[in-house]
Amino acid sequence: QPQAQCAPMPLPALGTQRIIQGNGTNVGTVISLQCPAKHKLIGSELMCVMGTNNTHWVGETYCKPLSSYGDYGFRVAVLASIVSSAIIFFMSMAFITCCLIDCIKEDKRKKQERESDVWQWEEQAQHQEHNRSHYSHKGRNNNNNTQEKVLSLWDTGNPHICDNMQACR
């Protein structure tokens, strides 16, 4: 008894037929389709089956050209990710720059405060020395040769005055 067969499958307009199982026409034969580049496979496989009185192919498969819009969505997504990455990069650089500027300003402010404190300290020291000199010699017969010298913080000629002060260093 001969085995039942389906009519031979015509070659597709696009793509290549591949026999997965069987001889191409026997019942149980499975045929798949491979599409060329820039084409999409519609369906999956064709199979030759035995019906109640005859054989026939079950399934539908063909290749459909991809529309130019199918590629468009991917391009938009890539472009959006590049733009967002650039925005994130520039925002990060702006943040880092602002932080560095703030650090520099803070350092300058602290340096000015230190310098201001040193000047005030020196002024107070000179004022106290002047007052001490003025009041301690009141009513005495002062000799210019014995008058005490008022020393400045910036006087590096006398190393002993700089021992306990940072301003000299």
Short mmCIF file of C-alpha atoms in Angstrom, two decimals:
data_model
loop_
_atom_site.label_atom_id
_atom_site.label_comp_id
_atom_site.label_asym_id
_atom_site.label_seq_id
_atom_site.Cartn_x
_atom_site.Cartn_y
_atom_site.Cartn_z
CA GLN A 1 0.00 0.00 0.00
CA PRO A 2 1.57 3.30 -1.11
CA GLN A 3 2.08 6.01 1.49
CA ALA A 4 -0.21 9.03 1.24
CA GLN A 5 1.36 12.17 -0.10
CA CYS A 6 0.59 15.87 -0.27
CA ALA A 7 0.91 17.87 -3.46
CA PRO A 8 4.42 19.32 -3.76
CA MET A 9 4.71 22.69 -2.08
CA PRO A 10 5.41 25.51 -4.58
CA LEU A 11 8.60 27.50 -4.02
CA PRO A 12 7.98 30.74 -2.12
CA ALA A 13 8.39 34.14 -3.79
CA LEU A 14 10.81 35.15 -0.98
CA GLY A 15 12.99 32.92 1.16
CA THR A 16 14.20 29.35 1.07
CA GLN A 17 12.24 26.19 1.96
CA ARG A 18 13.92 23.68 4.23
CA ILE A 19 12.65 20.16 4.83
CA ILE A 20 12.83 19.49 8.57
CA GLN A 21 11.29 16.02 8.51
CA GLY A 22 10.14 13.61 5.75
CA ASN A 23 10.81 13.65 2.02
CA GLY A 24 8.92 16.81 1.09
CA THR A 25 5.54 15.26 0.12
CA ASN A 26 4.86 12.27 2.45
CA VAL A 27 2.37 12.57 5.30
CA GLY A 28 4.31 13.84 8.34
CA THR A 29 6.67 15.99 6.28
CA VAL A 30 7.53 19.29 7.97
CA ILE A 31 8.81 22.25 5.94
CA SER A 32 10.14 25.51 7.32
CA LEU A 33 10.98 28.77 5.59
CA GLN A 34 14.10 30.90 6.00
CA CYS A 35 13.69 34.56 5.08
CA PRO A 36 16.34 36.82 3.54
CA ALA A 37 17.76 39.87 5.35
CA LYS A 38 15.34 42.74 6.06
CA HIS A 39 12.38 40.33 5.90
CA LYS A 40 10.26 38.90 8.70
CA LEU A 41 8.94 35.31 8.88
CA ILE A 42 5.17 35.11 9.24
CA GLY A 43 3.97 31.75 10.59
CA SER A 44 6.31 28.92 11.55
CA GLU A 45 6.06 25.61 9.65
CA LEU A 46 4.04 23.67 7.11
CA MET A 47 3.07 20.04 7.77
CA CYS A 48 1.59 17.40 5.47
CA VAL A 49 -1.33 15.69 7.27
CA MET A 50 -3.94 13.07 6.38
CA GLY A 51 -7.50 14.34 6.52
CA THR A 52 -10.67 12.19 6.45
CA ASN A 53 -10.48 11.52 2.70
CA ASN A 54 -7.32 13.26 1.50
CA THR A 55 -3.97 14.80 2.42
CA HIS A 56 -3.31 18.49 2.75
CA TRP A 57 -0.81 21.03 4.10
CA VAL A 58 -1.50 22.60 7.50
CA GLY A 59 -0.04 25.98 8.46
CA GLU A 60 0.97 29.03 6.57
CA THR A 61 4.36 30.58 6.28
CA TYR A 62 5.77 33.42 4.19
CA CYS A 63 8.34 36.22 4.30
CA LYS A 64 7.23 39.82 4.64
CA PRO A 65 9.55 42.75 3.93
CA LEU A 66 10.29 44.89 7.00
CA SER A 67 8.90 48.37 6.77
CA SER A 68 11.27 51.27 7.12
CA TYR A 69 9.27 52.20 10.23
CA GLY A 70 10.28 48.97 11.99
CA ASP A 71 13.84 50.21 11.96
CA TYR A 72 12.72 53.71 12.94
CA GLY A 73 11.75 52.82 16.53
CA PHE A 74 15.13 51.30 17.22
CA ARG A 75 16.91 54.35 15.83
CA VAL A 76 14.80 56.67 17.97
CA ALA A 77 15.58 54.59 21.08
CA VAL A 78 19.32 54.67 20.37
CA LEU A 79 19.24 58.42 19.72
CA ALA A 80 17.25 59.04 22.92
CA SER A 81 19.73 57.01 24.98
CA ILE A 82 22.69 58.92 23.50
CA VAL A 83 21.05 62.27 24.19
CA SER A 84 20.14 61.30 27.77
CA SER A 85 23.68 60.02 28.39
CA ALA A 86 25.09 63.33 27.15
CA ILE A 87 22.72 65.27 29.40
CA ILE A 88 23.68 63.16 32.42
CA PHE A 89 27.38 63.63 31.61
CA PHE A 90 27.10 67.43 31.31
CA MET A 91 24.97 67.69 34.48
CA SER A 92 27.58 65.65 36.36
CA MET A 93 30.37 67.89 35.09
CA ALA A 94 28.40 71.00 36.12
CA PHE A 95 27.85 69.55 39.60
CA ILE A 96 31.53 68.67 40.03
CA THR A 97 32.55 72.14 38.81
CA CYS A 98 30.20 73.84 41.27
CA CYS A 99 31.55 71.71 44.12
CA LEU A 100 35.13 72.61 43.23
CA ILE A 101 34.28 76.32 43.01
CA ASP A 102 32.59 76.14 46.44
CA CYS A 103 35.68 74.43 47.90
CA ILE A 104 37.96 77.10 46.46
CA LYS A 105 35.74 79.91 47.79
CA GLU A 106 35.64 78.28 51.23
CA ASP A 107 39.44 77.96 51.29
CA LYS A 108 39.82 81.64 50.34
CA ARG A 109 37.33 82.68 53.03
CA LYS A 110 39.17 80.67 55.70
CA LYS A 111 42.52 82.10 54.60
CA GLN A 112 41.13 85.66 54.79
CA GLU A 113 39.72 84.94 58.26
CA ARG A 114 43.09 83.64 59.44
CA GLU A 115 44.88 86.69 58.03
CA SER A 116 42.29 89.01 59.60
CA ASP A 117 42.67 87.26 62.96
CA VAL A 118 46.47 87.62 62.80
CA TRP A 119 46.22 91.35 62.02
CA GLN A 120 43.73 91.89 64.84
CA TRP A 121 45.92 89.92 67.21
CA GLU A 122 48.97 91.97 66.26
CA GLU A 123 47.03 95.24 66.62
CA GLN A 124 45.81 94.21 70.07
CA ALA A 125 49.33 93.15 71.09
CA GLN A 126 50.76 96.47 69.96
CA HIS A 127 47.96 98.40 71.66
CA GLN A 128 48.48 96.50 74.92
CA GLU A 129 52.23 97.02 74.68
CA HIS A 130 51.70 100.74 74.08
CA ASN A 131 49.33 100.98 77.06
CA ARG A 132 51.69 99.01 79.29
CA SER A 133 54.63 101.14 78.22
CA HIS A 134 52.62 104.36 78.64
CA TYR A 135 51.26 103.52 82.12
CA SER A 136 54.36 101.84 83.52
CA HIS A 137 56.58 104.85 82.84
CA LYS A 138 54.11 107.50 83.96
CA GLY A 139 55.64 109.88 86.42
CA ARG A 140 59.17 108.61 85.83
CA ASN A 141 62.07 110.24 84.23
CA ASN A 142 62.41 108.10 81.11
CA ASN A 143 65.62 107.67 79.27
CA ASN A 144 65.37 106.90 75.56
CA ASN A 145 68.07 104.29 75.85
CA THR A 146 65.99 102.14 78.19
CA GLN A 147 62.69 102.31 76.30
CA GLU A 148 61.34 98.88 75.34
CA LYS A 149 61.06 98.03 71.67
CA VAL A 150 57.58 96.98 70.42
CA LEU A 151 58.03 93.86 68.28
CA SER A 152 55.82 92.89 65.39
CA LEU A 153 54.69 89.40 64.50
CA TRP A 154 56.45 89.85 61.20
CA ASP A 155 59.79 90.62 62.86
CA THR A 156 61.86 87.59 61.94
CA GLY A 157 65.05 89.14 63.25
CA ASN A 158 64.24 87.83 66.72
CA PRO A 159 63.61 84.04 66.47
CA HIS A 160 62.30 83.81 70.05
CA ILE A 161 59.21 85.83 69.21
CA CYS A 162 58.22 83.26 66.57
CA ASP A 163 58.49 80.18 68.79
CA ASN A 164 54.82 80.03 69.78
CA MET A 165 53.20 81.86 66.84
CA GLN A 166 52.18 80.35 63.54
CA ALA A 167 52.12 83.67 61.70
CA CYS A 168 55.95 83.73 61.52
CA ARG A 169 56.21 80.37 59.86
#
